[in-house]
């Protein structure tokens, strides 16, 4: 334990020339640096106590060197942002771990402007008096969906919560057992129901629910009929699900409101493009659903949000509820959403909105990018071995789970690096590149890589080839 006496005190380290070097070259406050030094001293002290340090590191000079080296690492990781932009070369369009939808140029511009200046968030330009943030996108959503009213909350989970709380708290909510889904490992219909103090009445079985099952469950305490999009799974085989039309009919007969959690929700009719069978929000409204909610950053291709549409008398009730303030969206969300919705109103969604654009992209356009990439990284006799294969891209984000889009993937190997190592080097490039690894190759699907990003991906591979990464 004599070694512990070699451990420098923080004030001694602060007099060291390496400390003054750091202070003068980097813009990190001295307080923070002192705290980090203290942290490192503690770590080294524990290492000494637990016999975890090499013997040669046990004199004073070596300990000081060790502490400063650790401090350098800390400073290096501080220089990278924790939330940073990456290139998604997985081909999964709504990659939940990579932030789901990326936004249109128009949305980015409007967010940037809103961030840099004061805005009309709650200001009525006509009267010069206080306005409502609800008014910013409501008309657009009404026009696009045909609904009487609309409002926006933080995300679709929040939408489910406020609807249940405001409309069904203290009453019973009838849901098919086959629709009691869990989304993203943390959001369960049954649990959000409990939070909202509505009583869940589950009817039918996992694979089959009939209209009579709903009918039998109706009591005078029934506050709401609820239908939930199965989103991330599909039951095959002997199944029976009651469709929206039948449920709407029954809800009218019994004068009980009906709410559908549409999950992703789409304004774009993918069925017309022969992609999946996702119903549009417009179709659901036409069918007479009273309240409908869906995500802003799934198939809509906008910022994280929960969009609620439906009959005015219900939406008004939601707007007046205390939770509306708790779950409200900020100006950036509204800016991004307004621009996204305008692309739909102009009929430009397939060009403007990356999510729609990438889902519709032909396998041929992906192949073109793949060819360009392979040519550029192999043309001067590099160590990369590439082959292009046909494959399937997925929409992701728990959306259209059974839809696969034809694509082309590039399998890349390097004679010096194992595939895991290559993938790691790509992740550590100054613009991190995320790719899949399978069968000893790194797999790139350029469906989710823009032309500008493709140039960066090429640069990263050449960087790795030259051993610079
Ligand atoms: C994705 C999803 C949600 C949650 O939506 P977020 O916008 O992620 O909060 C809720 N319900 C269903 C059916 C979903 O698919």
Short mmCIF file of C-alpha atoms and ligand atoms in Angstrom, two decimals:
data_model
loop_
_atom_site.label_atom_id
_atom_site.label_comp_id
_atom_site.label_asym_id
_atom_site.label_seq_id
_atom_site.Cartn_x
_atom_site.Cartn_y
_atom_site.Cartn_z
CA UNK A 1 0.00 0.00 0.00
CA UNK A 2 3.09 2.16 0.06
CA UNK A 3 2.43 2.66 -3.65
CA UNK A 4 -0.63 4.71 -2.80
CA UNK A 5 1.68 7.39 -1.49
CA UNK A 6 3.04 7.76 -5.05
CA UNK A 7 -0.39 8.75 -6.24
CA UNK A 8 -0.30 12.45 -7.21
CA UNK A 9 -2.79 14.88 -5.74
CA UNK A 10 -5.01 16.81 -8.11
CA UNK A 11 -3.30 20.15 -7.41
CA UNK A 12 0.03 18.60 -8.37
CA UNK A 13 -1.40 17.33 -11.65
CA UNK A 14 -2.78 20.77 -12.37
CA UNK A 15 0.71 22.19 -12.15
CA UNK A 16 1.98 19.65 -14.65
CA UNK A 17 2.81 21.01 -18.10
CA UNK A 18 0.43 18.54 -19.79
CA UNK A 19 -2.44 20.13 -17.91
CA UNK A 20 -1.58 23.66 -19.00
CA UNK A 21 -1.18 22.32 -22.55
CA UNK A 22 -4.72 20.89 -22.46
CA UNK A 23 -6.13 24.08 -20.98
CA UNK A 24 -4.56 26.27 -23.64
CA UNK A 25 -5.30 24.06 -26.66
CA UNK A 26 -8.79 22.84 -25.82
CA UNK A 27 -11.88 24.75 -24.89
CA UNK A 28 -12.88 22.75 -21.85
CA UNK A 29 -13.50 24.51 -18.58
CA UNK A 30 -10.89 24.08 -15.87
CA UNK A 31 -13.56 22.97 -13.41
CA UNK A 32 -14.59 20.09 -15.61
CA UNK A 33 -10.98 19.10 -16.27
CA UNK A 34 -10.29 19.10 -12.53
CA UNK A 35 -13.31 16.89 -11.97
CA UNK A 36 -12.12 14.48 -14.67
CA UNK A 37 -8.65 14.40 -13.11
CA UNK A 38 -10.16 13.57 -9.72
CA UNK A 39 -12.17 10.83 -11.37
CA UNK A 40 -9.02 9.34 -12.93
CA UNK A 41 -7.10 9.55 -9.66
CA UNK A 42 -9.91 7.60 -7.97
CA UNK A 43 -9.86 4.97 -10.71
CA UNK A 44 -6.10 4.54 -10.39
CA UNK A 45 -6.33 4.40 -6.61
CA UNK A 46 -8.85 1.56 -6.88
CA UNK A 47 -6.69 -0.21 -9.41
CA UNK A 48 -3.72 -0.05 -7.04
CA UNK A 49 -5.81 -1.36 -4.16
CA UNK A 50 -7.10 -4.20 -6.30
CA UNK A 51 -3.68 -5.00 -7.74
CA UNK A 52 -4.80 -4.25 -11.27
CA UNK A 53 -1.88 -2.10 -12.41
CA UNK A 54 1.32 -3.32 -14.04
CA UNK A 55 4.29 -3.17 -11.74
CA UNK A 56 6.18 -0.73 -13.93
CA UNK A 57 3.28 1.72 -13.64
CA UNK A 58 3.78 2.00 -9.96
CA UNK A 59 6.27 4.82 -9.65
CA UNK A 60 5.14 8.40 -9.51
CA UNK A 61 6.15 9.38 -13.05
CA UNK A 62 4.39 6.40 -14.56
CA UNK A 63 1.25 7.02 -12.54
CA UNK A 64 1.11 10.63 -13.73
CA UNK A 65 1.58 9.50 -17.31
CA UNK A 66 -1.12 6.89 -16.91
CA UNK A 67 -3.59 9.41 -15.49
CA UNK A 68 -2.97 11.91 -18.29
CA UNK A 69 -3.33 9.20 -20.93
CA UNK A 70 -6.69 8.28 -19.46
CA UNK A 71 -7.64 11.95 -19.41
CA UNK A 72 -6.74 12.18 -23.11
CA UNK A 73 -9.15 9.35 -23.87
CA UNK A 74 -11.89 11.09 -21.93
CA UNK A 75 -11.23 14.33 -23.84
CA UNK A 76 -11.29 12.47 -27.13
CA UNK A 77 -14.67 10.88 -26.41
CA UNK A 78 -15.97 14.29 -25.29
CA UNK A 79 -15.02 15.72 -28.67
CA UNK A 80 -17.47 13.31 -30.34
CA UNK A 81 -21.16 13.99 -29.82
CA UNK A 82 -23.20 11.32 -28.11
CA UNK A 83 -26.01 11.96 -30.56
CA UNK A 84 -24.37 12.10 -33.95
CA UNK A 85 -25.40 11.70 -37.55
CA UNK A 86 -24.66 8.32 -39.12
CA UNK A 87 -25.02 6.78 -42.54
CA UNK A 88 -27.52 3.94 -42.50
CA UNK A 89 -26.28 1.31 -44.95
CA UNK A 90 -28.57 -1.42 -43.61
CA UNK A 91 -31.39 -0.78 -46.07
CA UNK A 92 -33.85 -0.73 -43.16
CA UNK A 93 -35.74 2.50 -43.83
CA UNK A 94 -37.36 3.20 -40.46
CA UNK A 95 -34.50 1.87 -38.34
CA UNK A 96 -35.73 2.41 -34.77
CA UNK A 97 -32.24 2.44 -33.25
CA UNK A 98 -31.05 4.93 -35.85
CA UNK A 99 -33.82 7.44 -35.23
CA UNK A 100 -36.57 6.22 -37.58
CA UNK A 101 -37.53 8.66 -40.36
CA UNK A 102 -35.04 11.16 -41.63
CA UNK A 103 -36.63 14.38 -42.64
CA UNK A 104 -37.21 16.11 -45.94
CA UNK A 105 -35.05 19.05 -46.90
CA UNK A 106 -38.10 21.27 -46.47
CA UNK A 107 -38.65 20.02 -42.93
CA UNK A 108 -34.98 20.50 -42.03
CA UNK A 109 -35.06 24.06 -43.40
CA UNK A 110 -38.17 24.96 -41.45
CA UNK A 111 -36.74 23.49 -38.24
CA UNK A 112 -33.50 25.41 -38.76
CA UNK A 113 -35.33 28.69 -39.32
CA UNK A 114 -37.54 28.10 -36.31
CA UNK A 115 -34.52 27.31 -34.15
CA UNK A 116 -32.62 30.40 -35.19
CA UNK A 117 -35.38 32.94 -34.74
CA UNK A 118 -38.46 33.78 -32.72
CA UNK A 119 -41.56 32.24 -34.23
CA UNK A 120 -45.34 32.38 -34.38
CA UNK A 121 -45.61 29.31 -32.12
CA UNK A 122 -48.45 30.78 -30.08
CA UNK A 123 -48.95 34.10 -31.79
CA UNK A 124 -51.84 35.08 -34.00
CA UNK A 125 -50.53 37.25 -36.83
CA UNK A 126 -53.98 38.69 -37.60
CA UNK A 127 -54.77 39.95 -34.15
CA UNK A 128 -51.27 40.38 -32.78
CA UNK A 129 -52.47 38.48 -29.74
CA UNK A 130 -51.95 35.06 -28.26
CA UNK A 131 -52.61 32.14 -30.62
CA UNK A 132 -52.72 28.37 -30.17
CA UNK A 133 -50.00 25.94 -31.20
CA UNK A 134 -52.77 23.49 -32.09
CA UNK A 135 -53.63 25.70 -35.06
CA UNK A 136 -50.27 25.30 -36.75
CA UNK A 137 -50.96 21.98 -38.47
CA UNK A 138 -54.60 21.17 -37.75
CA UNK A 139 -56.04 22.45 -41.03
CA UNK A 140 -53.45 20.57 -43.07
CA UNK A 141 -54.15 17.32 -41.27
CA UNK A 142 -57.89 17.80 -41.70
CA UNK A 143 -57.50 18.42 -45.42
CA UNK A 144 -55.25 15.43 -45.90
CA UNK A 145 -57.26 12.95 -43.87
CA UNK A 146 -60.82 14.19 -44.23
CA UNK A 147 -61.16 14.28 -40.43
CA UNK A 148 -63.23 16.90 -38.58
CA UNK A 149 -60.43 17.77 -36.19
CA UNK A 150 -56.82 16.95 -35.33
CA UNK A 151 -54.20 17.46 -32.68
CA UNK A 152 -50.60 16.48 -32.20
CA UNK A 153 -48.87 15.11 -29.11
CA UNK A 154 -45.37 13.90 -28.31
CA UNK A 155 -45.61 10.46 -29.90
CA UNK A 156 -48.18 7.81 -30.66
CA UNK A 157 -47.73 6.20 -27.25
CA UNK A 158 -48.71 9.55 -25.73
CA UNK A 159 -51.67 9.68 -28.11
CA UNK A 160 -52.91 6.28 -26.91
CA UNK A 161 -52.50 7.42 -23.32
CA UNK A 162 -54.38 10.71 -23.62
CA UNK A 163 -57.21 9.12 -25.61
CA UNK A 164 -57.70 6.37 -23.02
CA UNK A 165 -57.36 8.77 -20.12
CA UNK A 166 -59.64 11.47 -21.47
CA UNK A 167 -62.30 9.28 -23.04
CA UNK A 168 -62.29 6.03 -21.09
CA UNK A 169 -60.83 6.62 -17.61
CA UNK A 170 -63.03 4.86 -15.05
CA UNK A 171 -64.84 2.91 -17.75
CA UNK A 172 -64.28 -0.27 -19.70
CA UNK A 173 -62.43 -0.56 -22.99
CA UNK A 174 -63.05 -3.56 -25.21
CA UNK A 175 -60.06 -4.83 -27.19
CA UNK A 176 -59.51 -8.04 -29.11
CA UNK A 177 -57.06 -10.38 -27.39
CA UNK A 178 -55.21 -10.74 -30.69
CA UNK A 179 -54.45 -7.01 -30.64
CA UNK A 180 -52.92 -6.71 -27.17
CA UNK A 181 -49.53 -5.93 -28.60
CA UNK A 182 -46.23 -4.92 -27.10
CA UNK A 183 -44.26 -2.42 -29.16
CA UNK A 184 -40.53 -1.83 -28.97
CA UNK A 185 -40.16 -3.88 -25.81
CA UNK A 186 -41.59 -1.23 -23.51
CA UNK A 187 -45.04 -0.17 -24.64
CA UNK A 188 -47.88 -2.56 -23.90
CA UNK A 189 -51.51 -1.80 -24.61
CA UNK A 190 -52.52 -3.61 -21.41
CA UNK A 191 -50.16 -1.55 -19.27
CA UNK A 192 -50.92 1.84 -20.79
CA UNK A 193 -54.58 0.97 -20.20
CA UNK A 194 -53.84 0.40 -16.52
CA UNK A 195 -51.96 3.71 -16.32
CA UNK A 196 -54.95 5.50 -17.79
CA UNK A 197 -57.28 3.92 -15.23
CA UNK A 198 -59.50 2.39 -17.85
CA UNK A 199 -60.48 -1.26 -17.42
CA UNK A 200 -59.34 -3.53 -20.19
CA UNK A 201 -61.92 -6.04 -21.34
CA UNK A 202 -60.16 -8.39 -23.72
CA UNK A 203 -62.35 -10.45 -25.99
CA UNK A 204 -61.89 -13.37 -28.36
CA UNK A 205 -58.77 -15.49 -28.55
CA UNK A 206 -55.25 -14.85 -29.78
CA UNK A 207 -56.05 -15.86 -33.34
CA UNK A 208 -59.80 -15.37 -33.64
CA UNK A 209 -62.17 -12.64 -32.55
CA UNK A 210 -65.73 -12.36 -33.84
CA UNK A 211 -68.09 -9.41 -33.76
CA UNK A 212 -70.25 -11.39 -31.31
CA UNK A 213 -67.33 -11.45 -28.86
CA UNK A 214 -67.38 -7.66 -28.77
CA UNK A 215 -71.16 -7.56 -28.60
CA UNK A 216 -71.31 -9.87 -25.60
CA UNK A 217 -68.76 -7.79 -23.71
CA UNK A 218 -70.68 -4.54 -23.93
CA UNK A 219 -72.08 -3.36 -20.60
CA UNK A 220 -73.27 -0.01 -19.32
CA UNK A 221 -69.69 0.63 -18.19
CA UNK A 222 -68.27 0.31 -21.70
CA UNK A 223 -66.60 3.63 -22.49
CA UNK A 224 -64.74 2.78 -25.67
CA UNK A 225 -64.19 0.18 -28.35
CA UNK A 226 -60.55 0.02 -29.29
CA UNK A 227 -58.79 -1.48 -32.26
CA UNK A 228 -55.01 -1.77 -32.36
CA UNK A 229 -52.82 -2.24 -35.40
CA UNK A 230 -50.77 -5.40 -34.95
CA UNK A 231 -47.77 -3.53 -36.37
CA UNK A 232 -44.79 -5.74 -35.72
CA UNK A 233 -46.26 -9.21 -36.15
CA UNK A 234 -48.63 -11.17 -38.27
CA UNK A 235 -50.73 -14.14 -37.23
CA UNK A 236 -51.01 -16.71 -39.99
CA UNK A 237 -53.22 -19.76 -40.32
CA UNK A 238 -56.70 -19.86 -38.84
CA UNK A 239 -57.43 -16.25 -38.02
CA UNK A 240 -60.44 -14.02 -37.75
CA UNK A 241 -60.28 -10.34 -37.08
CA UNK A 242 -63.24 -7.99 -36.98
CA UNK A 243 -62.72 -5.23 -39.50
CA UNK A 244 -63.20 -1.53 -38.93
CA UNK A 245 -66.50 -1.33 -40.84
CA UNK A 246 -68.18 -3.95 -38.67
CA UNK A 247 -66.91 -2.35 -35.49
CA UNK A 248 -68.01 1.12 -36.56
CA UNK A 249 -71.47 -0.25 -37.27
CA UNK A 250 -71.66 -1.82 -33.82
CA UNK A 251 -70.33 1.31 -32.12
CA UNK A 252 -73.14 3.33 -33.73
CA UNK A 253 -75.79 0.83 -32.65
CA UNK A 254 -74.67 0.99 -29.04
CA UNK A 255 -73.64 4.63 -29.10
CA UNK A 256 -70.12 3.83 -27.87
CA UNK A 257 -67.16 5.66 -29.42
CA UNK A 258 -64.55 3.73 -31.34
CA UNK A 259 -60.82 4.44 -31.34
CA UNK A 260 -58.18 2.88 -33.53
CA UNK A 261 -54.45 2.96 -32.79
CA UNK A 262 -53.19 2.73 -36.33
CA UNK A 263 -49.53 2.50 -35.28
CA UNK A 264 -47.60 3.68 -38.28
CA UNK A 265 -50.49 5.22 -40.17
CA UNK A 266 -49.90 6.31 -43.72
CA UNK A 267 -51.23 9.14 -45.84
CA UNK A 268 -49.55 7.67 -48.90
CA UNK A 269 -51.37 4.78 -50.54
CA UNK A 270 -48.64 2.13 -50.77
CA UNK A 271 -51.18 -0.45 -51.97
CA UNK A 272 -51.44 1.46 -55.24
CA UNK A 273 -47.71 0.87 -55.68
CA UNK A 274 -48.24 -2.82 -54.90
CA UNK A 275 -46.38 -2.51 -51.61
CA UNK A 276 -48.10 -4.15 -48.65
CA UNK A 277 -51.71 -3.80 -47.58
CA UNK A 278 -51.46 -0.89 -45.18
CA UNK A 279 -54.79 1.00 -44.97
CA UNK A 280 -54.48 4.78 -45.31
CA UNK A 281 -55.61 7.19 -42.61
CA UNK A 282 -58.09 8.64 -45.13
CA UNK A 283 -59.74 5.23 -45.63
CA UNK A 284 -60.10 4.74 -41.90
CA UNK A 285 -61.70 8.16 -41.44
CA UNK A 286 -64.06 7.43 -44.31
CA UNK A 287 -65.04 4.20 -42.56
CA UNK A 288 -66.32 6.35 -39.69
CA UNK A 289 -63.79 5.79 -36.92
CA UNK A 290 -64.37 8.35 -34.16
CA UNK A 291 -60.75 8.73 -33.07
CA UNK A 292 -57.59 7.57 -34.79
CA UNK A 293 -53.94 7.97 -33.84
CA UNK A 294 -50.63 7.28 -35.54
CA UNK A 295 -46.92 8.11 -35.37
CA UNK A 296 -45.28 11.11 -37.02
CA UNK A 297 -41.95 9.39 -37.63
CA UNK A 298 -43.00 6.06 -39.08
CA UNK A 299 -44.55 5.86 -42.56
CA UNK A 300 -45.54 9.54 -42.49
CA UNK A 301 -41.81 10.32 -42.68
CA UNK A 302 -41.86 13.31 -40.34
CA UNK A 303 -40.58 14.12 -36.85
CA UNK A 304 -41.46 12.12 -33.74
CA UNK A 305 -45.07 12.91 -32.93
CA UNK A 306 -48.42 11.33 -32.25
CA UNK A 307 -51.12 12.53 -34.60
CA UNK A 308 -54.70 12.26 -33.37
CA UNK A 309 -57.55 12.75 -35.85
CA UNK A 310 -61.28 12.26 -35.63
CA UNK A 311 -64.60 13.73 -34.61
CA UNK A 312 -64.41 17.26 -33.32
CA UNK A 313 -66.26 16.57 -30.08
CA UNK A 314 -63.65 14.02 -29.02
CA UNK A 315 -60.61 15.96 -30.19
CA UNK A 316 -61.92 19.04 -28.36
CA UNK A 317 -62.14 16.98 -25.20
CA UNK A 318 -58.51 15.91 -25.64
CA UNK A 319 -57.33 19.46 -26.27
CA UNK A 320 -58.94 20.61 -23.02
CA UNK A 321 -57.53 17.77 -20.93
CA UNK A 322 -54.67 18.55 -18.51
CA UNK A 323 -52.54 15.94 -20.23
CA UNK A 324 -52.60 17.96 -23.46
CA UNK A 325 -50.09 20.33 -21.89
CA UNK A 326 -48.05 17.49 -20.43
CA UNK A 327 -47.78 15.72 -23.77
CA UNK A 328 -47.55 18.72 -26.06
CA UNK A 329 -44.98 19.01 -28.83
CA UNK A 330 -42.36 21.70 -29.18
CA UNK A 331 -41.82 24.20 -31.98
CA UNK A 332 -39.27 22.01 -33.79
CA UNK A 333 -41.72 19.15 -34.06
CA UNK A 334 -44.39 21.47 -35.39
CA UNK A 335 -41.96 23.05 -37.86
CA UNK A 336 -40.89 19.64 -39.18
CA UNK A 337 -44.44 18.39 -39.28
CA UNK A 338 -45.79 21.44 -41.11
CA UNK A 339 -43.20 21.11 -43.86
CA UNK A 340 -43.78 17.34 -44.12
CA UNK A 341 -47.55 17.76 -44.40
CA UNK A 342 -47.12 20.46 -47.03
CA UNK A 343 -45.19 18.03 -49.20
CA UNK A 344 -48.27 15.76 -49.14
CA UNK A 345 -50.57 18.68 -49.92
CA UNK A 346 -48.42 19.57 -52.91
CA UNK A 347 -48.39 15.95 -54.04
CA UNK A 348 -44.60 15.92 -53.80
CA UNK A 349 -44.22 13.36 -51.00
CA UNK A 350 -42.53 10.73 -53.16
CA UNK A 351 -39.83 13.23 -54.12
CA UNK A 352 -39.49 15.27 -50.92
CA UNK A 353 -39.86 12.76 -48.11
CA UNK A 354 -36.95 10.32 -47.78
CA UNK A 355 -39.09 7.60 -46.14
CA UNK A 356 -41.55 7.48 -49.04
CA UNK A 357 -38.82 7.96 -51.61
CA UNK A 358 -36.70 5.12 -50.22
CA UNK A 359 -39.59 2.69 -49.94
CA UNK A 360 -40.56 3.37 -53.56
CA UNK A 361 -36.98 3.29 -54.89
CA UNK A 362 -36.56 0.59 -57.53
CA UNK A 363 -34.03 -2.19 -57.08
CA UNK A 364 -32.46 -0.87 -60.27
CA UNK A 365 -31.68 2.50 -58.65
CA UNK A 366 -30.10 0.68 -55.70
CA UNK A 367 -28.05 -1.41 -58.12
CA UNK A 368 -26.72 1.72 -59.79
CA UNK A 369 -25.39 2.97 -56.47
CA UNK A 370 -23.96 -0.47 -55.68
CA UNK A 371 -22.13 -0.54 -59.02
CA UNK A 372 -20.69 2.93 -58.52
CA UNK A 373 -19.48 1.95 -55.06
CA UNK A 374 -17.83 -1.29 -56.14
CA UNK A 375 -16.12 0.38 -59.08
CA UNK A 376 -14.72 3.15 -56.90
CA UNK A 377 -13.38 0.99 -54.09
CA UNK A 378 -11.83 -1.72 -56.26
CA UNK A 379 -10.58 0.16 -59.31
CA UNK A 380 -6.99 0.75 -58.15
CA UNK A 381 -6.28 -2.77 -56.96
CA UNK A 382 -7.37 -2.53 -53.34
CA UNK A 383 -7.68 -5.32 -50.78
CA UNK A 384 -11.46 -5.29 -51.01
CA UNK A 385 -13.33 -8.20 -52.51
CA UNK A 386 -16.89 -7.29 -53.48
CA UNK A 387 -19.80 -9.09 -54.95
CA UNK A 388 -23.26 -7.80 -55.68
CA UNK A 389 -26.21 -9.96 -54.78
CA UNK A 390 -29.95 -9.59 -55.01
CA UNK A 391 -31.59 -9.18 -51.60
CA UNK A 392 -34.53 -7.76 -49.66
CA UNK A 393 -34.88 -4.43 -47.85
CA UNK A 394 -37.29 -4.02 -44.96
CA UNK A 395 -39.36 -1.00 -43.97
CA UNK A 396 -38.56 -1.44 -40.26
CA UNK A 397 -39.90 0.42 -37.25
CA UNK A 398 -42.46 -2.32 -36.66
CA UNK A 399 -44.12 -1.26 -39.88
CA UNK A 400 -45.32 -3.57 -42.65
CA UNK A 401 -43.44 -6.55 -41.12
CA UNK A 402 -44.25 -8.90 -43.95
CA UNK A 403 -43.28 -6.55 -46.77
CA UNK A 404 -39.91 -7.00 -48.43
CA UNK A 405 -38.64 -4.84 -51.23
CA UNK A 406 -36.35 -6.28 -53.86
CA UNK A 407 -32.93 -4.75 -53.64
CA UNK A 408 -29.26 -5.35 -54.38
CA UNK A 409 -26.65 -5.67 -51.65
CA UNK A 410 -22.89 -5.47 -51.82
CA UNK A 411 -20.98 -8.09 -49.83
CA UNK A 412 -17.56 -6.68 -48.97
CA UNK A 413 -14.57 -8.51 -47.56
CA UNK A 414 -11.01 -7.32 -47.06
CA UNK A 415 -8.08 -9.68 -47.08
CA UNK A 416 -6.56 -7.96 -44.01
CA UNK A 417 -9.62 -7.51 -41.84
CA UNK A 418 -12.26 -9.78 -40.44
CA UNK A 419 -15.77 -8.59 -41.26
CA UNK A 420 -16.47 -7.55 -37.64
CA UNK A 421 -13.31 -5.46 -37.68
CA UNK A 422 -14.25 -3.86 -40.98
CA UNK A 423 -17.70 -3.03 -39.61
CA UNK A 424 -16.09 -1.51 -36.53
CA UNK A 425 -13.77 0.65 -38.63
CA UNK A 426 -16.80 1.86 -40.59
CA UNK A 427 -18.57 2.72 -37.34
CA UNK A 428 -15.52 4.66 -36.19
CA UNK A 429 -15.13 6.70 -39.38
CA UNK A 430 -15.65 10.43 -38.81
CA UNK A 431 -19.13 10.01 -40.27
CA UNK A 432 -20.07 6.64 -38.76
CA UNK A 433 -21.39 4.09 -41.24
CA UNK A 434 -23.71 1.39 -39.97
CA UNK A 435 -23.77 -1.86 -41.92
CA UNK A 436 -24.83 -5.43 -41.35
CA UNK A 437 -22.36 -8.29 -40.94
CA UNK A 438 -23.24 -11.74 -42.20
CA UNK A 439 -21.34 -14.78 -43.38
CA UNK A 440 -17.95 -13.17 -42.91
CA UNK A 441 -18.82 -10.16 -45.06
CA UNK A 442 -20.00 -6.64 -44.46
CA UNK A 443 -23.30 -6.17 -46.24
CA UNK A 444 -24.33 -2.82 -47.67
CA UNK A 445 -27.80 -2.00 -48.94
CA UNK A 446 -27.67 1.40 -50.61
CA UNK A 447 -31.46 1.86 -50.56
CA UNK A 448 -31.05 4.03 -47.44
CA UNK A 449 -27.89 5.81 -48.63
CA UNK A 450 -28.28 9.04 -50.59
CA UNK A 451 -26.01 9.95 -53.52
CA UNK A 452 -24.12 12.47 -51.34
CA UNK A 453 -23.68 9.87 -48.61
CA UNK A 454 -22.44 7.32 -51.13
CA UNK A 455 -19.38 9.49 -51.74
CA UNK A 456 -18.66 9.46 -47.99
CA UNK A 457 -19.03 5.68 -47.84
CA UNK A 458 -16.51 5.35 -50.67
CA UNK A 459 -14.17 7.73 -48.84
CA UNK A 460 -14.46 5.64 -45.66
CA UNK A 461 -13.52 2.42 -47.47
CA UNK A 462 -10.53 4.04 -49.16
CA UNK A 463 -9.49 5.45 -45.80
CA UNK A 464 -9.58 1.96 -44.30
CA UNK A 465 -7.68 0.57 -47.29
CA UNK A 466 -4.89 3.07 -46.69
CA UNK A 467 -4.76 2.05 -43.05
CA UNK A 468 -5.68 5.54 -41.93
CA UNK A 469 -8.62 4.60 -39.83
C1 LIG B 1 -45.34 2.31 -33.04
C2 LIG B 1 -46.64 2.10 -32.38
C3 LIG B 1 -46.97 2.79 -31.21
C4 LIG B 1 -46.03 3.74 -30.56
O1 LIG B 1 -45.82 4.84 -31.37
P1 LIG B 1 -44.63 5.87 -31.02
O2 LIG B 1 -44.85 6.99 -31.99
O3 LIG B 1 -43.37 5.12 -31.21
O4 LIG B 1 -44.82 6.28 -29.61
C5 LIG B 1 -48.20 2.55 -30.64
N1 LIG B 1 -49.06 1.67 -31.19
C6 LIG B 1 -48.76 0.97 -32.31
C7 LIG B 1 -49.75 -0.01 -32.85
C8 LIG B 1 -47.54 1.16 -32.94
O5 LIG B 1 -47.23 0.49 -34.06
#
